[in-house]
Every structure is written in C-alpha cells, then in structure tokens.
Short mmCIF file of C-alpha atoms in Angstrom, two decimals:
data_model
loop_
_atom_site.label_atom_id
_atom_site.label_comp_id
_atom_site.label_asym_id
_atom_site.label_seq_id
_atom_site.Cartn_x
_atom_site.Cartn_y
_atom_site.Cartn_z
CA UNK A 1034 88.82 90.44 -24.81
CA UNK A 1035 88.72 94.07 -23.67
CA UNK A 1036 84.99 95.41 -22.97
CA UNK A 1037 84.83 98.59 -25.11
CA UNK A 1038 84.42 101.56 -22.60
CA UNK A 1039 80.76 103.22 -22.26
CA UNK A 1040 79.81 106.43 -21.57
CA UNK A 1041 76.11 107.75 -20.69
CA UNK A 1042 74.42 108.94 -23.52
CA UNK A 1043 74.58 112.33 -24.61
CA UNK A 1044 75.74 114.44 -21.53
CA UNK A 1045 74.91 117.83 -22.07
CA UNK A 1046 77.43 120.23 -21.33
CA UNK A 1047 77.50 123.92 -21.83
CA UNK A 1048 80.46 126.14 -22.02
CA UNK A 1049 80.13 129.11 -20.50
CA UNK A 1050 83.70 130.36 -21.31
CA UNK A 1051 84.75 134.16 -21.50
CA UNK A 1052 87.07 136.36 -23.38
CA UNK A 1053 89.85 134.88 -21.18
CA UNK A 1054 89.26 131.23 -21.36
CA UNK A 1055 87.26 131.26 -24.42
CA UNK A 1056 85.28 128.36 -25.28
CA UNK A 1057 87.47 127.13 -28.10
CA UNK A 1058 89.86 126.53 -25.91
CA UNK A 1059 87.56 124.33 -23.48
CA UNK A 1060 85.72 122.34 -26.32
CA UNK A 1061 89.49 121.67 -27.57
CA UNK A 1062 90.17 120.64 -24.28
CA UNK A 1063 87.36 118.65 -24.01
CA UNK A 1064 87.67 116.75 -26.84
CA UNK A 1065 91.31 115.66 -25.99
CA UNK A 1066 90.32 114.50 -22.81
CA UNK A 1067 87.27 112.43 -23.72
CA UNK A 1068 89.20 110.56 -26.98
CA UNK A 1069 87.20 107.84 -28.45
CA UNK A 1070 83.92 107.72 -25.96
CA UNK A 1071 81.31 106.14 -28.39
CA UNK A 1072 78.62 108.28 -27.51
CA UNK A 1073 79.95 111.96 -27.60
CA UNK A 1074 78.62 114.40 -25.15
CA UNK A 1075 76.46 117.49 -26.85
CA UNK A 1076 77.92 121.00 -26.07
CA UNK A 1077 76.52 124.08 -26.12
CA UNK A 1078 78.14 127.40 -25.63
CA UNK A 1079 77.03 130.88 -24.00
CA UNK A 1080 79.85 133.53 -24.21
CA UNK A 1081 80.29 135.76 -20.62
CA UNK A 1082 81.31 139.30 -21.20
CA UNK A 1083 84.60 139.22 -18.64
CA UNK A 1084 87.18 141.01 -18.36
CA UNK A 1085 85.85 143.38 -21.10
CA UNK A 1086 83.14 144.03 -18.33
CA UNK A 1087 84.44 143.98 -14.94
CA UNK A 1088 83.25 140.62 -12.67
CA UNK A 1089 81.22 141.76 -9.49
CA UNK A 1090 78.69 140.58 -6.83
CA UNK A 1091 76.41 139.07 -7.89
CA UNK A 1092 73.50 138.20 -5.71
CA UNK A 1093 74.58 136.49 -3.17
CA UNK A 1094 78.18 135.28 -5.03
CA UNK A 1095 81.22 137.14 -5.50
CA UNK A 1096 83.32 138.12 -8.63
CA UNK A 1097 80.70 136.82 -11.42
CA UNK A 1098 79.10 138.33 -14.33
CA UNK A 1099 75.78 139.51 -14.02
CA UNK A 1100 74.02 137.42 -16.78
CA UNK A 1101 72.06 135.15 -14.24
CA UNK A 1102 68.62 135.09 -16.88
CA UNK A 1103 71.30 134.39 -20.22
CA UNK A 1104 72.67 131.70 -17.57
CA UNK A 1105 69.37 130.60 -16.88
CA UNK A 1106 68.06 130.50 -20.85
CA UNK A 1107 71.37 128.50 -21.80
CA UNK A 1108 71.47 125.71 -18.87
CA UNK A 1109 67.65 124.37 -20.00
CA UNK A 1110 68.69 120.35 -19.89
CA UNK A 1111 72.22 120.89 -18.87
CA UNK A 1112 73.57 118.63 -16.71
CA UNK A 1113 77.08 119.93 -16.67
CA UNK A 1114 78.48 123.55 -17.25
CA UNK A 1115 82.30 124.71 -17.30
CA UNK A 1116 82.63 128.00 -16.34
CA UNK A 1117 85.10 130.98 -14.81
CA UNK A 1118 82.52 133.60 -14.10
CA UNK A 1119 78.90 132.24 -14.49
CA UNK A 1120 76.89 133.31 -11.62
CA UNK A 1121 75.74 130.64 -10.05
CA UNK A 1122 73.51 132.06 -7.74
CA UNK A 1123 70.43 130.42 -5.55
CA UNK A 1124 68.23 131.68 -8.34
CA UNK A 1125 70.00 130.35 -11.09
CA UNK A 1126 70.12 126.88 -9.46
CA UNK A 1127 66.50 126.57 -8.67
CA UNK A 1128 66.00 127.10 -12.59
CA UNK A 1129 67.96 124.67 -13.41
CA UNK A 1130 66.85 121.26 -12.36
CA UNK A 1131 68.92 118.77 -14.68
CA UNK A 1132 72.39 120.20 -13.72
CA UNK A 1133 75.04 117.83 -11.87
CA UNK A 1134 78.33 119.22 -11.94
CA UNK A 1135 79.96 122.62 -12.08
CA UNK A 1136 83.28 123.01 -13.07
CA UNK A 1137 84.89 126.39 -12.13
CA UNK A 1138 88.02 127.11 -13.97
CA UNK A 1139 89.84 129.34 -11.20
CA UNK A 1140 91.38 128.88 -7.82
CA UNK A 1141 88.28 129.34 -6.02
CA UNK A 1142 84.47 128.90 -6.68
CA UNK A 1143 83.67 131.80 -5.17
CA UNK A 1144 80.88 132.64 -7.67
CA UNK A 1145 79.25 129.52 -6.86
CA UNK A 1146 76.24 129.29 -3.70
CA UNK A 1147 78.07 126.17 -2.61
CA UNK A 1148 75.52 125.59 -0.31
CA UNK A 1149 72.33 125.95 -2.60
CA UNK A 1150 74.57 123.84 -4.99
CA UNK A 1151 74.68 120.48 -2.17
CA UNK A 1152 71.14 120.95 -1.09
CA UNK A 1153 70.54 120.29 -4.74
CA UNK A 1154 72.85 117.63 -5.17
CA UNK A 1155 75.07 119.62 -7.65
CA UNK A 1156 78.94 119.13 -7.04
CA UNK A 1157 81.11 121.63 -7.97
CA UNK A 1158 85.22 121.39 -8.86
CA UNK A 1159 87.43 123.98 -9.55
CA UNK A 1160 91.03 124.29 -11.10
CA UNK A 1161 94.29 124.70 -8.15
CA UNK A 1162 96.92 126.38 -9.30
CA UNK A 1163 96.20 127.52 -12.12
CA UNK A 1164 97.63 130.64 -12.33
CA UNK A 1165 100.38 130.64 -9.50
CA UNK A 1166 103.10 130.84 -12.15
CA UNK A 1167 102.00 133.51 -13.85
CA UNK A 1168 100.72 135.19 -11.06
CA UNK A 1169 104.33 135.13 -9.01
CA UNK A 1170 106.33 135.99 -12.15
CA UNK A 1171 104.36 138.99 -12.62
CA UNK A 1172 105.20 139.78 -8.57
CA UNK A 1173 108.43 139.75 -9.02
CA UNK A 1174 108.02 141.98 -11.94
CA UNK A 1175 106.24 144.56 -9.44
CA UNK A 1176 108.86 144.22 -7.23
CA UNK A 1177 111.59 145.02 -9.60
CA UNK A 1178 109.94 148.02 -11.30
CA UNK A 1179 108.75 149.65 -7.78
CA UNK A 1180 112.43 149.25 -6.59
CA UNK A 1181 114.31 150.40 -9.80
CA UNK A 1182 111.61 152.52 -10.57
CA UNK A 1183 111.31 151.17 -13.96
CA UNK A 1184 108.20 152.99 -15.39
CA UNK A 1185 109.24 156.35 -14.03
CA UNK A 1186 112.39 156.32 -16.10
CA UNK A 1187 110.26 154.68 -19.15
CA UNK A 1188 108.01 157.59 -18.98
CA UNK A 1189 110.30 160.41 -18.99
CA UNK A 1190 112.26 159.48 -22.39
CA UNK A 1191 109.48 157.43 -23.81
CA UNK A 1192 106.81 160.02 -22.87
CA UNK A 1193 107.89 163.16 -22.06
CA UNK A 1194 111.48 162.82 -24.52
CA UNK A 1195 113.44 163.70 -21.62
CA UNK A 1196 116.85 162.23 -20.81
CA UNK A 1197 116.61 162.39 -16.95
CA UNK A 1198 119.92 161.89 -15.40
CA UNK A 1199 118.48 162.78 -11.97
CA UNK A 1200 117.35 158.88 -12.01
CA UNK A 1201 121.49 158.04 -11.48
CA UNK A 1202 121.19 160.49 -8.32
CA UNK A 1203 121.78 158.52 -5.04
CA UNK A 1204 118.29 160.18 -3.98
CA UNK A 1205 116.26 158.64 -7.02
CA UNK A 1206 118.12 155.39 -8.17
CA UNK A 1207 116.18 152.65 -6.70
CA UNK A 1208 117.56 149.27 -4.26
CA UNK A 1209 118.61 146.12 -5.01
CA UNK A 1210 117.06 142.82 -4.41
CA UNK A 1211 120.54 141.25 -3.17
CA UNK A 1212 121.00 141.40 1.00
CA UNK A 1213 117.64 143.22 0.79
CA UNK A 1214 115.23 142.00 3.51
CA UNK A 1215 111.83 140.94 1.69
CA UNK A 1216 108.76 140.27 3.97
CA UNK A 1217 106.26 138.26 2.50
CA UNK A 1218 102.58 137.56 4.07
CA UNK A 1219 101.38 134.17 2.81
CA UNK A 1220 103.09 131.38 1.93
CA UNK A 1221 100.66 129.08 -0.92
CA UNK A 1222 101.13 128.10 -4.25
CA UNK A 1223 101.91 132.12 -5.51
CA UNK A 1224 103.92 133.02 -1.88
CA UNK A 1225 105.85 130.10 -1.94
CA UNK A 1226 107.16 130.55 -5.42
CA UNK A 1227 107.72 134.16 -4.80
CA UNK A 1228 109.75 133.13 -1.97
CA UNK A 1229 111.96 130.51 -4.18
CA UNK A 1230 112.67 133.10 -6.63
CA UNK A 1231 113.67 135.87 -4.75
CA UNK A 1232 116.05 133.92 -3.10
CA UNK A 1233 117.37 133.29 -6.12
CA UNK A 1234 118.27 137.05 -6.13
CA UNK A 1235 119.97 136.99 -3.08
CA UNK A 1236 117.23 138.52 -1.17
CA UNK A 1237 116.70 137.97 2.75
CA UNK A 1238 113.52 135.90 2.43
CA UNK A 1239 111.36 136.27 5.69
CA UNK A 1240 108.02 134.88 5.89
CA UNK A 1241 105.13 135.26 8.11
CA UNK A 1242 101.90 132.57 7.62
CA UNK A 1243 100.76 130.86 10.91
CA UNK A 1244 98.88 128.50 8.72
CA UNK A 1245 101.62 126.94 7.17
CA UNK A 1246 104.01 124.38 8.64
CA UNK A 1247 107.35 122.77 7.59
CA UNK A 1248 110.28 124.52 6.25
CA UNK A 1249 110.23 127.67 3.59
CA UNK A 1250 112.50 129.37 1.59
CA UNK A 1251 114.00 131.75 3.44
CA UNK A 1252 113.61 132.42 7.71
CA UNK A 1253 110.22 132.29 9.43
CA UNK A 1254 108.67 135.09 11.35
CA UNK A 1255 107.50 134.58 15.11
CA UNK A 1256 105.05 137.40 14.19
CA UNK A 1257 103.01 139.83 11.92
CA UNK A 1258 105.01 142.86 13.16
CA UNK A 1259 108.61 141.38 13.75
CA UNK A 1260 108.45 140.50 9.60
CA UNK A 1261 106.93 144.46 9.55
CA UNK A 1262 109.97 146.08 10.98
CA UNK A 1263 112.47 144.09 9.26
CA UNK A 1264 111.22 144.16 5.34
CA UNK A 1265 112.02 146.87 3.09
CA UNK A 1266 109.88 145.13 0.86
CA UNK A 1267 106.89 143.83 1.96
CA UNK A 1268 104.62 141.90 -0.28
CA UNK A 1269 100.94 140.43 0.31
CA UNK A 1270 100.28 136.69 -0.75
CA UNK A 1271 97.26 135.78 1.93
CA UNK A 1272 93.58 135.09 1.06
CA UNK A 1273 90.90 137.66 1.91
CA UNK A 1274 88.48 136.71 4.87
CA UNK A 1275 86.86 138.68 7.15
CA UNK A 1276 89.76 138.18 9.84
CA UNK A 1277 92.77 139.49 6.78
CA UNK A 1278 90.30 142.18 5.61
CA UNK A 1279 92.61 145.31 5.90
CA UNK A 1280 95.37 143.31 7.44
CA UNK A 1281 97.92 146.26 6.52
CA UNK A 1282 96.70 149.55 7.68
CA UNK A 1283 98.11 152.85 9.38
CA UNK A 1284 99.28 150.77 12.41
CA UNK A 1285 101.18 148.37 9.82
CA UNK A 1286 102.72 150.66 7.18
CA UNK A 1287 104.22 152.68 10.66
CA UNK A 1288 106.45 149.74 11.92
CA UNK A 1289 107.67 149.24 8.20
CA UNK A 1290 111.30 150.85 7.62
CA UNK A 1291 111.13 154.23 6.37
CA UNK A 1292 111.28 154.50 2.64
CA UNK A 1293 110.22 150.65 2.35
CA UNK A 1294 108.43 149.17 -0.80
CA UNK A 1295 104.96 147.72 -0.90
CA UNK A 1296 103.54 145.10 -3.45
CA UNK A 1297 100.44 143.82 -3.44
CA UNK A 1298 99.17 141.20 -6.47
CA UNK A 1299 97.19 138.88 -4.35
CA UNK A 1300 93.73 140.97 -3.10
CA UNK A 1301 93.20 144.31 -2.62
CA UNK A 1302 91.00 144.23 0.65
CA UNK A 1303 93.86 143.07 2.27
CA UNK A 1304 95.31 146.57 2.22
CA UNK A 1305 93.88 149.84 3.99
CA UNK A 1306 93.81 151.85 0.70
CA UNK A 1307 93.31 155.21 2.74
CA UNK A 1308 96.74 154.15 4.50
CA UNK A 1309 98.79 153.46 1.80
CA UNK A 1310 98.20 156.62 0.06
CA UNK A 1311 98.93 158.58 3.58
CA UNK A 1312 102.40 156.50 3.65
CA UNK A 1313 103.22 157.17 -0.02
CA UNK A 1314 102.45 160.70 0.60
CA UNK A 1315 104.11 161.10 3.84
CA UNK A 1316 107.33 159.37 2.08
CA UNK A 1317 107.05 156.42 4.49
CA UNK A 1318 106.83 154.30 1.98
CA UNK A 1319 109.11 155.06 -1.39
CA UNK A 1320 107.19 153.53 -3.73
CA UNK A 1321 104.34 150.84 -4.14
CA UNK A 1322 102.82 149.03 -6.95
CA UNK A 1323 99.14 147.18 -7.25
CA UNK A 1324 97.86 144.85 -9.44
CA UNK A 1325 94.55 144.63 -7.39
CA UNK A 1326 92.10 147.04 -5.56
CA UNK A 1327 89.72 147.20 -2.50
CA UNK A 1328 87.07 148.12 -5.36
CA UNK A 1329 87.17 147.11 -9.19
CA UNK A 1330 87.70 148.99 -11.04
CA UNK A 1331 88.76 151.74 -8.72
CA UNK A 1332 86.41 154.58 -8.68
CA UNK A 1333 88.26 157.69 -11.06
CA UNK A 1334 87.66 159.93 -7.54
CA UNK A 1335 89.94 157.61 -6.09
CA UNK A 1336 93.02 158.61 -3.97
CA UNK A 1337 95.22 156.28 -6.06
CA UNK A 1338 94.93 158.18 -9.23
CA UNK A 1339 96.57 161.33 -7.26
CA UNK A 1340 99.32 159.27 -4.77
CA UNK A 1341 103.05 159.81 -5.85
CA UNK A 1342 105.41 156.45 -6.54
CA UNK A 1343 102.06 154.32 -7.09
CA UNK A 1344 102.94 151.90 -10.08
CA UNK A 1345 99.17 150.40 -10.88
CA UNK A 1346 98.50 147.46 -13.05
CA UNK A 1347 94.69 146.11 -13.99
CA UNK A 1348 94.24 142.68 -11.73
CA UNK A 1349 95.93 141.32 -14.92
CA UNK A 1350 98.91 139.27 -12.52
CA UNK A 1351 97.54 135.78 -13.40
CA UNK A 1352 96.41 136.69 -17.26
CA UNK A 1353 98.82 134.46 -19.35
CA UNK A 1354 97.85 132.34 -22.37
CA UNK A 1355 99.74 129.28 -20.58
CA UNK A 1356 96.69 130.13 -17.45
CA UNK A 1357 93.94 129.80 -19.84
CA UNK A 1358 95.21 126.58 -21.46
CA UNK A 1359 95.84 125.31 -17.80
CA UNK A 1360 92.44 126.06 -16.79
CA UNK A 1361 90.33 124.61 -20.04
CA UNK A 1362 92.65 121.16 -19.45
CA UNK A 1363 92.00 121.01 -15.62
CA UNK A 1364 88.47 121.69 -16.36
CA UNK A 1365 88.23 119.24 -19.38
CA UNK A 1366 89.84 116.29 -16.97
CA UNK A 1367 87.10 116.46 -14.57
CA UNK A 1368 84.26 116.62 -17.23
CA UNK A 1369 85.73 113.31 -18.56
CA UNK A 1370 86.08 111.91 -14.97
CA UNK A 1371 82.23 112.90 -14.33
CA UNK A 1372 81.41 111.52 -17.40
CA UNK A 1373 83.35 108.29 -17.40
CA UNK A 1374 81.99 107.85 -13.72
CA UNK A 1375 86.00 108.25 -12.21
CA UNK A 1376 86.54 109.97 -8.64
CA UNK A 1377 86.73 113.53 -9.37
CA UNK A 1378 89.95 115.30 -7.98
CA UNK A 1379 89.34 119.19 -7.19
CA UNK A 1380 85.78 118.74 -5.95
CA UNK A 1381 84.57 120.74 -2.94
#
C-alpha cells in the first residue's frame, strides 16, 4: 500500500511578483506544481512596481525595487518568497527571521546579499535560461533593422508621409546577413543561439569567449581584436564584471571595419557609451542599435538622444509572455521541491 505523501504544514509563501511576472501567474504555477499535497501551503502576495518604475541599486544589491520596508511588512512569518525584483538586502534579511528559501525568477540573483542570505541559513535559487529565446530572437531583430535600416524607412512614410527613394541608393540601402562576417563576444545560452541562427542566414559566424570550450557555430577567434577587425557586425553577449566593464571603447570601435554595425542587447556597461556616439558620429560605425544602457533609464541630457543611425529599444530584449510563464514554472518547481523536501536544482 502506497504511504500518502506529506508535506509540512502550512508553508508560508509570499509572492512578490511584478507587472512582468505577475503573481497570478506564479500562484497558477504554484498550484500545478504542488497537485494534491494534503496540507496546502498559505500564500500571500505583495505587488513590486517594475518595469513601470525602473529597477535600481538598492542598498547594497543591484537591479531591485526600492520597497525594502513594504518587503519587510509583507515577509512577517514567511518562510519562503518568489520574487524577480524584491530587494533583498542585509536589512531586509535581519527583519526577517522565519525565511528559508528565496526563489529569484531571473538569470541571476543579483538583487539578493547572497552572503547575508548563508550566514542566515537562507538558500536562494534562481531561474537559467529563462529568457535566452526571447532575448536572441529579439538580437537578431536588432541586427536586421540596424543593417536594412528598417525604422529609418518606417519613419519616413509612416511618420513624415514621405516616399524616400534615396533608401534604394547604393549609399543608404543597408547589407546583407549572407557572406557577412558577424563577430560575436560571448558565447552562453543567448550568444550561442545567436550564433546558430545567424548561421542559418549564411552569415560568417566568428566568436570570441575564452571561457568557453568545445566546438561553436561558426569559427573561433584566437583573440578580442582579431574578431574586431574582421566583423562588420559586432554584437555583445558577455556578462558585466568589473574586468568586461567597458570592454568596447575608442581603442575597440577603431580596429572595427569602417562603416561596421554594432548591437548590443546583453548589458550596457559593457560598452564605452562616450565612444560609440564618437564612432556613429565620425561615420565609423554606420549604424548601431541598443536595447540596454550604461545607466537606466538614460539620462534625457544624454549623448544617445542626439547620435545619428542609433536604433534604441527599452531593455525590453527578454520581455515575452512565453519568459514570464517560464519563470513562474521554474520558480513554482523549486517551491514544491523545498516543500516536498527534494534536492533543489538552480540553488546557489
């Protein structure tokens, strides 16, 4: 005879979902993942203004909402909270004695003190992958519009009503992706897809990531600037740290081909802002689209609101519905691990 399988009593858990992925969508999750437990765990809910207000240090964490004291009001009793952008800073973990897990429903915990969290015995997952689909579709989406110059040609019959023929002119009509040499820096989950697809195109993949061994979709670079002078498009896939911060300034954007294309979805410290506008302006580069910004929101001073051939997006790459589903079931499977007492799998 089967035992019947048992559950602690009443874990607390509190959603602290966003506008992105909402709460509905984790307590849905949630419930399909812990089926018929006996005992259900009580949830609670707090709702975290993001992206409607822009994430941000916070403390001593980084892209977070700054609601530590509704974060601190909402986890009294908790012993587990799911989360994207909850602040969980050294002060918001001292007030909150009766918390055991985390769950973080990005790539990264990076708005969790991961140390504060183990000297309180607090273990924190997160969600891999997530959005590396979305996030290399949309890429390749920069890539085509900055070389075809989609939006320019949008705006002058959509918005100005004018039927500009000068876009057919061998100075204005953009390049091809086929026998075009692509340079990409990084080669993860979003690089590595990247990669796939534009080989699809027919591009000449090269890639440069020391950290990465084994084969990749296209050739391999021997260095940083031997990808440089070959790509005519040259996009950024690497994490930030303090040794990538401004990996592609002035002295980068120099030994690109003249007239090359820049794309950068992954994060915008990794580019010398100052420096791209300088090559845009200087016609180094031909064109260059963003989806992500040394400073978030950029500043409405900024350089990049005046640079010519600058296609700009808002840090929206990985925002699909299919990202926020992803990330409330990844998130609801390691709840019901924690709960049932399983291994968890994305734990730091």
């Amino acid at each position: 005879m089967n035992r019947p399988e048992t559950v602690r009593p009443a874990t607390r858990i509190l959603l602290a979902g966003d506008h992105f992925v909402r709460n509905s969508l984790l307590s849905d999750a949630l419930h399909r993942a812990l089926g018929p437990l006996g005992t259900q765990p009580q949830l609670g809910e707090i709702a975290l203004p993001w992206p409607l207000e822009p994430f941000g240090k916070v403390a001593e964490v980084d892209e977070a909402s700054d609601v530590e004291d509704a974060l601190i009001a909402a986890l009294d009793g908790v012993e587990v909270c799911v989360t994207q952008m909850g602040p969980f800073t050294e002060r918001v973990l001292a007030a909150a004695p009766d918390l055991r897990l985390i769950v973080v429903c990005r790539g990264g915990p990076v708005n969790v003190n991961a140390a504060a969290a183990r000297a309180r015995g607090v273990r924190v997952c997160f969600a891999p992958g997530r959005n590396a689909a979305a996030t290399a579709e949309f890429t390749v989406g920069l890539i085509l519009c900055a070389l075809r110059r989609i939006p320019d040609a949008h705006h002058s019959l959509a918005a100005d009503g004018r039927w500009d023929a000068s876009h057919y002119t061998y100075e204005n009509c953009g390049l091809e992706l086929e026998d075009t040499p692509v340079g990409l820096i990084g080669y993860g989950a979003v690089g590595s897809r990247v990669a796939r697809v534009l080989s699809a195109f027919g591009a000449e993949v090269e890639v440069y990531d020391p950290y990465v061994r084994g084969d990749v979709h296209g050739m391999r670079a021997g260095s940083l600037e031997a990808l440089l002078a070959r790509s005519r498009v040259l996009t950024l896939h690497a994490r930030l740290t303090p040794e990538t911060r401004h990996l592609i300034g002035a002295r980068e954007l120099a030994l690109l081909p003249h007239g090359a294309v820049l794309v950068n979805a992954a994060r915008g410290g990794l580019l010398d802002t100052d420096a791209l506008c300088d090559a845009l302006d200087s016609g180094q580069l031909r064109a260059a689209a963003l989806d992500t910004y040394e400073q978030e929101p950029p500043p409405p001073a900024s350089r990049l609101f005046r640079t010519p051939h600058l296609l700009m997006t808002p840090h929206v790459a990985g925002a699909s519905r299919a990202v926020a589903e992803k990330a409330a079931r990844i998130a609801a499977a390691e709840v019901a691990r924690y709960v049932r007492g399983e291994p968890l799998a994305h734990a730091l």
